[in-house]
XYZ file of C-alpha atoms in Angstrom:
663
model
C 27.765 -20.289 -8.135
C 28.128 -21.214 -11.803
C 27.820 -19.654 -15.218
C 24.955 -20.404 -17.582
C 23.814 -20.434 -21.205
C 20.426 -19.322 -22.569
C 18.743 -21.578 -25.141
C 16.410 -19.111 -26.849
C 14.061 -21.732 -28.266
C 13.838 -25.504 -28.083
C 10.858 -27.706 -28.877
C 9.532 -30.275 -26.410
C 7.734 -33.133 -28.236
C 4.361 -34.407 -27.056
C 2.906 -37.856 -27.672
C 0.300 -36.587 -30.182
C 2.909 -34.886 -32.366
C 2.535 -31.308 -31.128
C 5.626 -29.496 -29.874
C 5.705 -26.937 -27.074
C 8.266 -24.158 -27.313
C 10.596 -23.482 -24.385
C 13.229 -20.944 -23.407
C 15.877 -22.490 -21.150
C 18.512 -21.088 -18.796
C 21.086 -23.889 -18.445
C 23.818 -23.968 -15.782
C 27.261 -24.608 -17.237
C 28.346 -28.230 -17.056
C 24.868 -29.634 -16.458
C 25.340 -32.296 -19.141
C 28.110 -33.817 -17.031
C 26.709 -32.888 -13.619
C 22.892 -32.974 -13.924
C 20.880 -30.300 -12.081
C 17.293 -29.911 -10.867
C 14.925 -27.946 -13.120
C 12.300 -25.266 -12.433
C 9.411 -25.358 -14.927
C 6.989 -22.475 -15.655
C 4.084 -23.093 -18.025
C 1.803 -20.283 -19.242
C 0.288 -18.734 -22.419
C 1.953 -15.335 -22.075
C 4.698 -15.657 -24.719
C 8.219 -16.331 -23.504
C 9.664 -14.462 -26.512
C 8.213 -11.105 -25.516
C 5.289 -11.141 -23.047
C 7.050 -12.379 -19.894
C 10.632 -11.878 -21.051
C 11.429 -9.045 -18.595
C 10.313 -10.954 -15.505
C 11.838 -14.215 -16.771
C 15.139 -12.419 -17.259
C 14.977 -11.064 -13.717
C 14.758 -14.555 -12.173
C 15.917 -17.497 -14.276
C 19.538 -16.310 -14.675
C 19.691 -16.108 -10.867
C 18.344 -19.653 -10.564
C 20.792 -20.913 -13.206
C 23.723 -19.298 -11.408
C 22.574 -21.159 -8.285
C 22.548 -24.470 -10.153
C 18.900 -24.833 -11.245
C 17.877 -25.045 -14.892
C 14.970 -22.753 -15.759
C 12.489 -24.095 -18.328
C 9.895 -21.533 -19.439
C 7.246 -23.151 -21.694
C 4.322 -21.611 -23.613
C 0.986 -23.444 -23.691
C -0.235 -25.089 -26.872
C -1.227 -22.503 -29.495
C 0.630 -19.642 -27.803
C 4.012 -18.081 -28.522
C 5.940 -20.492 -30.701
C 4.145 -23.630 -29.469
C 2.310 -25.856 -31.967
C -1.416 -26.543 -31.992
C -4.258 -24.452 -30.695
C -5.422 -23.121 -27.338
C -8.654 -24.654 -26.016
C -9.408 -23.144 -22.580
C -7.784 -22.208 -19.291
C -6.605 -25.165 -17.141
C -8.194 -27.660 -19.532
C -7.554 -31.402 -19.096
C -5.314 -31.239 -22.164
C -3.306 -28.350 -20.702
C -2.658 -30.258 -17.488
C -1.843 -33.541 -19.215
C 0.559 -31.682 -21.543
C 2.217 -30.249 -18.438
C 2.667 -33.712 -16.967
C 4.261 -34.853 -20.244
C 6.657 -31.908 -20.152
C 7.688 -32.701 -16.563
C 8.557 -36.271 -17.534
C 10.439 -35.021 -20.608
C 12.494 -32.581 -18.506
C 13.285 -35.233 -15.888
C 14.547 -37.608 -18.592
C 17.084 -35.175 -20.098
C 20.782 -35.842 -19.540
C 21.192 -32.390 -17.975
C 18.431 -32.933 -15.383
C 18.910 -34.721 -12.069
C 15.339 -36.061 -12.309
C 13.925 -33.528 -9.818
C 11.542 -30.875 -11.159
C 9.815 -27.938 -9.466
C 6.957 -25.838 -10.837
C 6.761 -22.087 -10.366
C 4.533 -19.310 -11.624
C 2.320 -16.360 -10.878
C -1.387 -16.294 -11.763
C -1.890 -18.833 -14.585
C 1.390 -20.560 -13.774
C 0.580 -20.494 -10.072
C -2.796 -22.099 -10.779
C -1.562 -24.923 -12.959
C 1.411 -25.575 -10.694
C -0.977 -26.566 -7.894
C -3.318 -28.350 -10.310
C -0.541 -30.447 -11.866
C 0.811 -31.222 -8.395
C -2.602 -32.782 -7.649
C -2.002 -35.145 -10.606
C 1.132 -36.375 -8.807
C 3.724 -36.749 -11.587
C 6.610 -38.542 -9.892
C 9.442 -36.152 -10.901
C 7.575 -33.109 -9.497
C 9.041 -32.525 -6.035
C 7.922 -28.994 -5.034
C 5.886 -25.960 -6.154
C 6.080 -22.179 -5.722
C 2.663 -20.717 -6.541
C 2.137 -16.926 -6.565
C -1.154 -15.058 -7.002
C -3.216 -18.222 -7.456
C -6.330 -19.950 -6.159
C -7.509 -23.250 -4.737
C -11.163 -22.643 -5.759
C -11.733 -21.751 -9.406
C -15.374 -20.755 -8.902
C -15.153 -18.503 -5.850
C -11.624 -17.119 -6.108
C -10.841 -16.522 -9.758
C -11.754 -13.791 -12.232
C -15.187 -15.251 -13.085
C -17.455 -15.219 -10.005
C -17.221 -14.203 -6.355
C -19.772 -15.572 -3.926
C -21.773 -16.513 -7.017
C -21.892 -12.883 -8.244
C -20.783 -12.127 -11.793
C -17.398 -10.372 -11.822
C -16.734 -7.822 -14.542
C -13.286 -9.382 -14.918
C -15.040 -12.444 -16.400
C -15.649 -10.312 -19.493
C -12.372 -8.435 -19.198
C -10.182 -11.521 -19.045
C -12.039 -13.151 -21.910
C -11.027 -10.116 -23.960
C -7.407 -10.499 -22.864
C -7.329 -14.150 -23.905
C -8.987 -13.402 -27.262
C -6.015 -11.147 -27.854
C -3.311 -13.513 -26.589
C -4.609 -16.558 -28.466
C -4.727 -14.606 -31.740
C -1.091 -13.445 -31.732
C 1.418 -14.707 -34.287
C 4.550 -16.760 -33.550
C 7.943 -15.210 -34.264
C 9.245 -16.126 -37.756
C 12.803 -15.853 -36.449
C 12.133 -18.925 -34.275
C 9.679 -21.029 -36.321
C 10.698 -20.087 -39.856
C 8.417 -19.951 -42.880
C 5.641 -21.916 -41.185
C 4.812 -18.934 -38.967
C 1.935 -17.776 -41.187
C 0.253 -21.190 -41.345
C 0.605 -21.542 -37.559
C -0.961 -18.104 -37.092
C -3.886 -18.783 -39.411
C -4.572 -22.078 -37.617
C -4.795 -20.213 -34.313
C -7.079 -17.573 -35.763
C -9.424 -20.208 -37.171
C -9.520 -22.427 -34.069
C -9.367 -20.094 -31.057
C -12.427 -20.134 -28.786
C -14.410 -17.169 -27.452
C -13.657 -17.731 -23.732
C -16.654 -15.845 -22.320
C -18.957 -18.144 -24.294
C -17.503 -21.009 -22.247
C -17.255 -19.382 -18.833
C -20.682 -17.736 -18.736
C -22.435 -21.045 -19.434
C -21.369 -22.248 -15.957
C -23.097 -19.943 -13.435
C -22.906 -22.406 -10.531
C -20.082 -24.525 -9.161
C -20.405 -27.532 -11.433
C -17.888 -30.099 -12.684
C -16.336 -27.496 -14.979
C -15.156 -25.381 -12.011
C -14.375 -28.319 -9.743
C -11.867 -29.512 -12.321
C -8.571 -27.939 -11.283
C -9.870 -26.696 -7.895
C -7.532 -28.372 -5.420
C -9.885 -27.396 -2.587
C -12.090 -30.276 -3.747
C -9.449 -32.676 -2.365
C -6.367 -31.071 -0.842
C -4.921 -34.518 -0.089
C -4.153 -34.962 -3.786
C -1.300 -32.449 -3.429
C 1.561 -34.329 -1.775
C 4.573 -32.121 -2.439
C 5.656 -29.046 -0.438
C 4.152 -25.829 -1.818
C 5.237 -22.263 -1.088
C 2.133 -20.152 -1.804
C 2.469 -16.351 -2.013
C 0.186 -13.396 -2.715
C -0.450 -9.780 -1.716
C -3.200 -7.670 -0.160
C -3.468 -5.660 -3.406
C -4.204 -8.838 -5.374
C -7.532 -10.606 -5.906
C -5.871 -13.943 -5.159
C -5.220 -13.414 -1.440
C -7.202 -16.315 -0.006
C -5.031 -19.148 -1.347
C -1.902 -18.760 0.841
C -3.569 -19.306 4.254
C -5.865 -21.987 2.786
C -2.785 -23.874 1.595
C -0.981 -23.347 4.914
C -3.967 -24.927 6.643
C -4.750 -27.813 4.288
C -1.651 -28.812 2.308
C 1.176 -31.105 3.517
C 3.036 -30.145 6.696
C 5.995 -28.620 4.876
C 3.905 -26.224 2.760
C 4.248 -22.544 3.671
C 2.411 -19.300 2.922
C 3.182 -15.580 2.561
C 0.842 -12.602 2.099
C 2.548 -9.255 1.566
C 1.276 -5.751 0.733
C 1.641 -6.281 -3.027
C -0.288 -6.036 -6.248
C -0.381 -8.957 -8.747
C 3.383 -9.160 -9.369
C 6.386 -11.215 -8.326
C 7.332 -10.014 -4.821
C 10.920 -8.966 -5.647
C 9.666 -6.156 -7.917
C 6.045 -5.634 -6.781
C 4.482 -2.521 -5.302
C 3.742 -1.338 -2.709
C 7.018 -1.786 -0.836
C 8.336 -3.466 1.232
C 9.354 -6.176 -1.220
C 10.981 -9.434 -0.189
C 14.123 -11.159 -1.444
C 12.139 -13.663 -3.468
C 15.223 -15.076 -5.172
C 16.749 -16.009 -1.825
C 13.419 -17.504 -0.661
C 13.041 -19.525 -3.856
C 16.623 -20.798 -3.997
C 16.343 -21.979 -0.406
C 13.053 -23.725 -1.254
C 14.468 -25.412 -4.349
C 17.646 -26.325 -2.490
C 15.741 -28.220 0.193
C 13.111 -29.948 -1.938
C 14.878 -30.410 -5.299
C 18.488 -30.900 -4.192
C 18.100 -32.377 -0.720
C 19.972 -29.641 1.130
C 19.552 -29.441 4.880
C 18.626 -25.761 5.135
C 15.752 -25.942 7.663
C 13.055 -24.986 5.144
C 10.662 -27.083 7.188
C 11.251 -24.767 10.165
C 9.901 -21.686 8.360
C 6.685 -20.450 10.079
C 3.512 -21.755 8.457
C 2.289 -18.256 7.569
C 4.204 -15.001 7.221
C 2.043 -11.948 6.673
C 2.307 -8.192 6.430
C 0.153 -6.227 8.868
C -0.739 -2.964 7.130
C -1.849 0.129 9.008
C -2.889 3.731 8.364
C -3.141 3.178 4.590
C -4.103 6.283 2.627
C -6.228 5.317 -0.416
C -5.743 6.834 -3.829
C -2.710 7.951 -5.813
C 0.484 6.000 -6.426
C 1.189 3.725 -3.458
C 4.962 3.408 -3.285
C 5.126 1.915 0.207
C 2.508 0.628 2.618
C 2.994 1.327 6.335
C 3.095 -1.739 8.566
C 5.279 -4.644 9.671
C 5.859 -8.354 9.073
C 4.608 -11.004 11.491
C 4.824 -14.802 11.504
C 2.472 -17.483 12.751
C 4.147 -20.859 13.489
C 0.829 -22.641 12.874
C -2.165 -21.780 10.713
C -4.805 -21.256 11.847
C -3.117 -20.038 15.024
C -3.854 -22.004 18.165
C -4.472 -18.807 20.158
C -6.773 -17.073 17.674
C -9.399 -14.856 19.306
C -12.649 -13.740 17.665
C -13.925 -10.263 18.456
C -17.644 -9.819 17.742
C -19.133 -6.419 16.988
C -22.888 -5.985 16.522
C -24.585 -3.845 13.885
C -26.846 -1.341 15.637
C -29.943 0.392 14.335
C -28.330 3.828 14.714
C -25.353 2.877 12.559
C -23.158 1.869 15.459
C -20.725 -1.050 15.529
C -20.303 -2.116 19.142
C -19.469 -5.061 21.372
C -22.874 -4.748 23.028
C -26.003 -6.224 21.496
C -28.523 -3.487 20.898
C -32.291 -3.602 20.496
C -33.460 -5.249 17.289
C -34.565 -3.026 14.471
C -34.793 -2.966 10.703
C -32.802 -0.889 8.240
C -33.193 -0.798 4.486
C -30.736 -0.277 1.654
C -31.147 -0.049 -2.110
C -27.863 1.224 -3.452
C -27.462 3.312 -6.586
C -26.609 1.049 -9.513
C -23.259 2.807 -9.969
C -22.285 2.330 -6.314
C -18.799 0.797 -6.365
C -16.816 3.049 -8.676
C -13.929 3.212 -6.169
C -13.606 -0.576 -6.337
C -10.383 -0.897 -8.334
C -9.536 -4.052 -10.311
C -10.032 -7.660 -9.207
C -6.274 -8.056 -9.393
C -4.165 -4.930 -9.566
C -1.201 -4.601 -11.914
C -0.276 -1.063 -10.883
C -0.339 0.551 -7.412
C -2.598 3.400 -8.474
C -6.280 3.461 -9.486
C -6.049 -0.309 -10.020
C -6.267 -0.433 -6.213
C -9.444 0.516 -4.311
C -9.748 4.259 -3.893
C -11.297 6.378 -1.154
C -14.534 4.588 -0.256
C -16.391 7.722 0.889
C -18.623 8.011 -2.181
C -19.405 4.283 -2.299
C -20.178 4.301 1.411
C -22.680 7.104 0.790
C -24.742 4.622 -1.245
C -24.489 1.929 1.427
C -25.639 1.139 4.930
C -22.678 1.919 7.194
C -21.933 0.909 10.780
C -19.054 2.595 12.632
C -17.259 1.940 15.870
C -16.527 4.799 18.191
C -13.113 6.372 17.716
C -10.683 3.686 18.823
C -8.795 4.311 22.037
C -6.607 1.248 21.480
C -5.420 -0.428 18.311
C -7.228 -3.473 16.917
C -5.102 -5.927 14.915
C -6.589 -8.606 12.686
C -5.196 -11.432 10.575
C -7.504 -13.847 8.762
C -10.977 -13.733 7.220
C -13.563 -11.499 8.885
C -17.115 -12.824 8.665
C -20.280 -10.721 8.533
C -23.486 -12.436 9.699
C -26.761 -10.875 8.559
C -30.460 -11.548 8.901
C -32.147 -10.005 5.888
C -34.856 -10.158 3.266
C -35.258 -8.599 -0.173
C -38.388 -7.537 -2.038
C -37.458 -9.591 -5.080
C -36.025 -12.990 -5.999
C -32.545 -11.990 -7.156
C -29.970 -9.786 -5.513
C -26.356 -9.275 -4.525
C -24.898 -8.102 -1.241
C -21.443 -6.485 -1.076
C -19.809 -5.981 2.323
C -16.653 -3.978 2.983
C -14.572 -3.684 6.135
C -13.139 -0.172 6.024
C -10.671 1.934 7.980
C -12.024 5.454 8.577
C -8.973 7.644 9.039
C -8.891 10.802 11.183
C -8.514 12.883 7.981
C -11.851 11.507 6.723
C -10.445 9.256 4.001
C -11.787 5.710 3.973
C -9.560 2.758 3.073
C -11.036 -0.594 2.070
C -9.431 -3.345 4.146
C -11.447 -6.384 3.035
C -14.320 -7.258 0.709
C -17.008 -9.939 0.724
C -19.698 -10.533 -1.895
C -22.684 -12.868 -2.044
C -25.203 -13.582 -4.759
C -28.141 -14.348 -2.474
C -29.161 -17.327 -4.621
C -25.879 -18.907 -3.431
C -26.592 -18.363 0.283
C -26.699 -22.131 0.946
C -23.823 -23.040 -1.376
C -22.594 -22.677 -4.925
C -23.620 -26.032 -6.388
C -27.423 -25.726 -6.276
C -28.421 -22.031 -6.134
C -31.937 -21.184 -4.980
C -33.666 -17.883 -5.683
C -34.975 -15.844 -2.762
C -38.619 -15.678 -1.688
C -39.622 -11.993 -1.580
C -39.977 -10.777 2.003
C -38.662 -13.976 3.602
C -36.015 -13.459 6.282
C -32.860 -15.553 5.892
C -29.669 -15.798 7.923
C -26.482 -15.562 5.878
C -22.768 -15.483 6.603
C -20.443 -13.653 4.219
C -16.725 -14.409 4.604
C -14.628 -11.401 3.638
C -11.247 -11.799 1.986
C -8.146 -12.624 3.979
C -6.511 -9.516 5.400
C -3.823 -8.371 7.795
C -4.455 -4.926 9.243
C -4.024 -2.848 12.379
C -6.696 -0.219 13.041
C -4.845 2.508 14.922
C -6.059 4.588 17.876
C -7.925 7.624 16.591
C -9.383 5.649 13.650
C -12.786 3.975 13.347
C -13.735 0.603 11.905
C -16.642 0.566 9.477
C -18.829 -2.072 7.884
C -20.430 -0.872 4.629
C -23.232 -2.931 3.048
C -24.570 -2.290 -0.439
C -26.841 -4.053 -2.902
C -24.580 -3.048 -5.817
C -20.826 -2.853 -6.373
C -20.471 -1.828 -10.024
C -18.435 -2.327 -12.107
C -16.576 -4.834 -9.902
C -19.669 -7.057 -9.991
C -22.479 -6.763 -12.502
C -26.044 -6.030 -11.397
C -28.596 -8.804 -11.431
C -31.749 -8.604 -13.534
C -33.620 -7.181 -10.511
C -32.721 -4.188 -8.356
C -34.198 -5.068 -4.958
C -34.324 -3.284 -1.652
C -32.717 -5.249 1.175
C -34.123 -5.115 4.715
C -31.536 -5.982 7.377
C -32.431 -6.898 10.931
C -29.869 -5.323 13.250
C -29.269 -5.437 16.968
C -28.546 -8.977 18.144
C -28.665 -11.069 14.953
C -26.337 -9.194 12.580
C -22.693 -8.942 13.524
C -19.059 -8.799 12.439
C -16.633 -11.486 13.633
C -13.024 -10.312 13.544
C -10.003 -12.670 13.779
C -7.884 -10.608 16.166
C -4.335 -10.964 17.449
C -2.589 -9.200 20.303
C 0.136 -7.597 18.156
C 3.388 -6.167 19.407
C 5.471 -8.801 17.573
C 7.448 -8.484 14.363
C 9.349 -10.679 11.941
C 12.220 -9.865 9.601
C 11.731 -10.384 5.869
C 14.890 -9.241 4.017
C 14.339 -6.980 1.035
C 16.191 -7.555 -2.254
C 19.498 -5.780 -2.818
C 18.535 -4.754 -6.355
C 15.721 -2.141 -6.267
C 15.092 -2.418 -10.023
C 15.673 -6.022 -11.173
C 13.710 -5.870 -14.436
C 15.744 -5.298 -17.612
C 15.151 -2.024 -19.408
C 14.275 -2.283 -23.106
C 14.566 0.425 -25.718
C 11.334 2.433 -25.925
C 9.970 3.879 -29.176
C 6.574 5.010 -27.798
C 5.965 5.823 -24.133
C 3.424 3.902 -22.072
C 0.198 5.613 -20.992
C -2.456 4.501 -18.485
C -5.731 6.309 -17.817
C -8.880 5.530 -15.843
C -11.833 7.868 -15.471
C -15.611 8.133 -15.011
C -18.002 10.044 -17.283
C -21.476 10.954 -16.044
C -23.987 12.320 -18.541
C -26.019 14.925 -16.652
C -28.859 14.842 -19.193
C -29.399 11.085 -19.518
C -27.882 9.987 -16.199
C -25.759 7.353 -17.972
C -22.426 6.570 -16.319
C -19.383 5.344 -18.221
C -16.361 3.837 -16.501
C -13.372 4.014 -18.861
C -10.007 2.239 -18.870
C -7.249 2.990 -21.384
C -3.914 1.216 -21.050
C -1.133 1.498 -23.628
C 2.106 -0.414 -23.039
C 3.893 1.823 -25.513
C 6.234 0.277 -28.042
C 9.406 -1.374 -26.785
C 12.172 -3.146 -28.668
C 13.533 -6.439 -27.395
C 17.330 -6.583 -27.203
C 19.295 -9.191 -29.150
C 16.542 -9.949 -31.699
C 14.895 -6.540 -32.243
C 11.223 -7.543 -31.955
C 9.074 -4.455 -31.288
C 5.779 -4.900 -29.440
C 2.844 -2.698 -28.431
C -0.476 -3.580 -26.777
C -3.412 -1.214 -26.170
C -6.485 -1.906 -23.998
C -9.618 0.216 -24.417
C -12.485 -0.838 -22.134
C -15.796 0.836 -21.295
C -18.457 -0.115 -18.731
C -21.840 1.585 -19.114
C -24.912 1.751 -16.899
C -28.087 3.802 -16.584
C -28.723 4.331 -12.849
C -32.433 3.638 -13.316
C -32.132 0.315 -15.138
C -30.140 -2.775 -14.068
C -30.678 -4.226 -17.557
C -28.773 -1.318 -19.093
C -25.373 -2.651 -17.968
C -23.088 -3.336 -20.888
C -19.416 -3.457 -21.727
C -17.123 -3.082 -24.714
C -13.464 -3.977 -24.986
C -10.845 -3.587 -27.704
C -7.343 -5.075 -27.467
C -4.884 -4.110 -30.179
C -1.596 -6.041 -30.327
C 1.133 -5.129 -32.803
C 4.519 -6.728 -33.570
C 7.202 -5.662 -36.053
C 10.794 -6.283 -37.011
C 12.333 -4.807 -40.141
C 9.864 -5.253 -43.026
C 7.740 -7.778 -41.083
C 4.725 -6.484 -39.154
C 1.515 -8.068 -37.876
C -1.408 -6.841 -35.800
C -4.552 -8.269 -34.250
C -7.592 -6.365 -33.002
C -9.828 -8.282 -30.588
C -13.199 -6.626 -29.969
C -15.847 -7.870 -27.486
C -19.243 -6.654 -26.291
C -21.680 -7.844 -23.648
C -25.232 -6.696 -22.891
C -28.251 -8.334 -21.290
C -31.968 -8.346 -20.717
C -33.927 -10.100 -17.990
C -33.485 -13.557 -19.491
C -30.233 -13.617 -21.452
C -26.740 -12.298 -21.999
C -25.945 -11.231 -25.556
C -22.286 -11.626 -26.422
C -20.371 -10.723 -29.539
C -16.712 -10.748 -30.467
C -14.551 -10.153 -33.486
C -10.856 -10.823 -34.145
C -9.225 -9.153 -37.139
C -5.664 -10.030 -38.160
C -3.413 -7.904 -40.351
C -0.124 -8.626 -42.089
C 1.226 -5.168 -42.774
C -1.869 -3.204 -43.809
C -3.617 -6.219 -45.342
C -6.533 -7.885 -43.541
C -5.723 -11.599 -43.832
C -8.335 -13.100 -41.506
C -11.476 -12.061 -39.670
C -13.730 -14.082 -37.405
C -16.938 -13.112 -35.590
C -18.883 -14.747 -32.757
C -22.513 -13.989 -31.807
C -24.111 -15.898 -28.943
C -26.924 -15.771 -26.382
C -26.662 -17.329 -22.922
C -29.501 -17.787 -20.443
C -29.192 -15.991 -17.099
C -29.646 -18.867 -14.666
C -28.827 -17.251 -11.327
C -27.601 -13.777 -12.241
């Protein structure tokens, strides 16, 4: 172990003259005895946005002899230039430049690792595929290998509401001012440049409604062989990014490993629900083997370690999830068994094929309100709630009460023969656990825009009344259905507001009996694996609070008009950063609206207010977005207003129309 020094802000020069700002945790004596470096590269503001989580990890790495280099993307935090888009070619090439710069410093041994969650987990894998020589290993958390199917934009070709929501987030982030304490008097000119040049992200993302070159860029699933360094890929069942870890365990180099725990979209040493894992110990072992050449048997870690949840009660604050850890030495496992259950015309889910029949479903447009978020940041209503009400608007198929437990690990697949009485439609499928107390927990979710039934690159609209055979892979899951419970498949034609309705609201006819079935990846169970939990139950630093945080989520239903509003209010409160006294507060106000008789009534509004102050200096931005549609187009608008004190110093508005190709 060694001591360390924190460099609050240094600038890393790029070839075109821009400089990226970095915060560095430097082990003592590194100038004389160079050390490996761990590089994290995101837009979320090292000065304030990710400071708590950075301060929970990088001092630990530095004490173990690894320099931590936390860099903000161009046009974010204190970095020069502007921000152009997520995972853009410029972003990735800048990252490669930074890796070579780090490796060339006199305090670096020449070995660099990349680490991050979400954005930083994405670009860690993407930059690894570019093969910069100094990059020796990656830890990627809450990420994806397929930007079209497993990010916040689309799922199975269906339009995710988070496509709009995350555009609003990035409008806010890209409009925030740098800290004058770090960049000096140029802060105002830097801020105005950002405000004048920032894009409206949704205007980019919604113009690509199929898997074209835009989405293939950065999707390592297009050619896994491009990634040639060991990758430790981690996520949680409460996260939207749960499919990447087993995909990487299967397709990446032999020494890559995967973990899926019970967590939301957070680092696993402070995530909920418990149990957490000792991520610092995991990471230091990983870096020791691949950055420092230690012989610590990292290559002997099982290919896939996963948490098998059981008897999960939906709703409320989920402090801990019942279950146990298991490990698979190979992925996919050599002894995997598939259990097939058939959908019967009386709503049964059985191992026996029944007589063929037809069942119809046309779900209420607001079916799906217990969906939760695409990726959850809190273990409460961000997670899926009790599915009872959503199941009431769906076709459901139940097993008999289980006499023995059924344990699954992997991706269930639902095979359906169906038709619709229109050309456009979505199908949402949930695998649920029906508890003895009547509560229904969502175990796994699959979604398909029927135009994408033969693939995402060349969608084809349906022919009304024509029967087609489709297969819908549900998300990766690890779950044990206990004796006394029932398994349920719920099928709906809507899942709002998680996905947005198409321009038509069709009825689906499903042929059941012998041609529609659920394939479950089962395992025998009875095993367990030890994953040590961290010693520190609260590793995040506590900052002085001036205004308390407040989070609310509710549904309003107008009994006279029938209009439903789904509301989200999230206020971080105001906190003061230690050492430099920067006070920050961010407020999200989001509303989703639909009339249950009109799929074209769906619309959304979002307002993000971000405020910063220190002494007599104060700035604020308000980012406002709206989205509505008709049968042919989306109508988007956005506005960013920037204030210095009470004075409006800049305002910019976007208005755009985008054709609905396949939605």
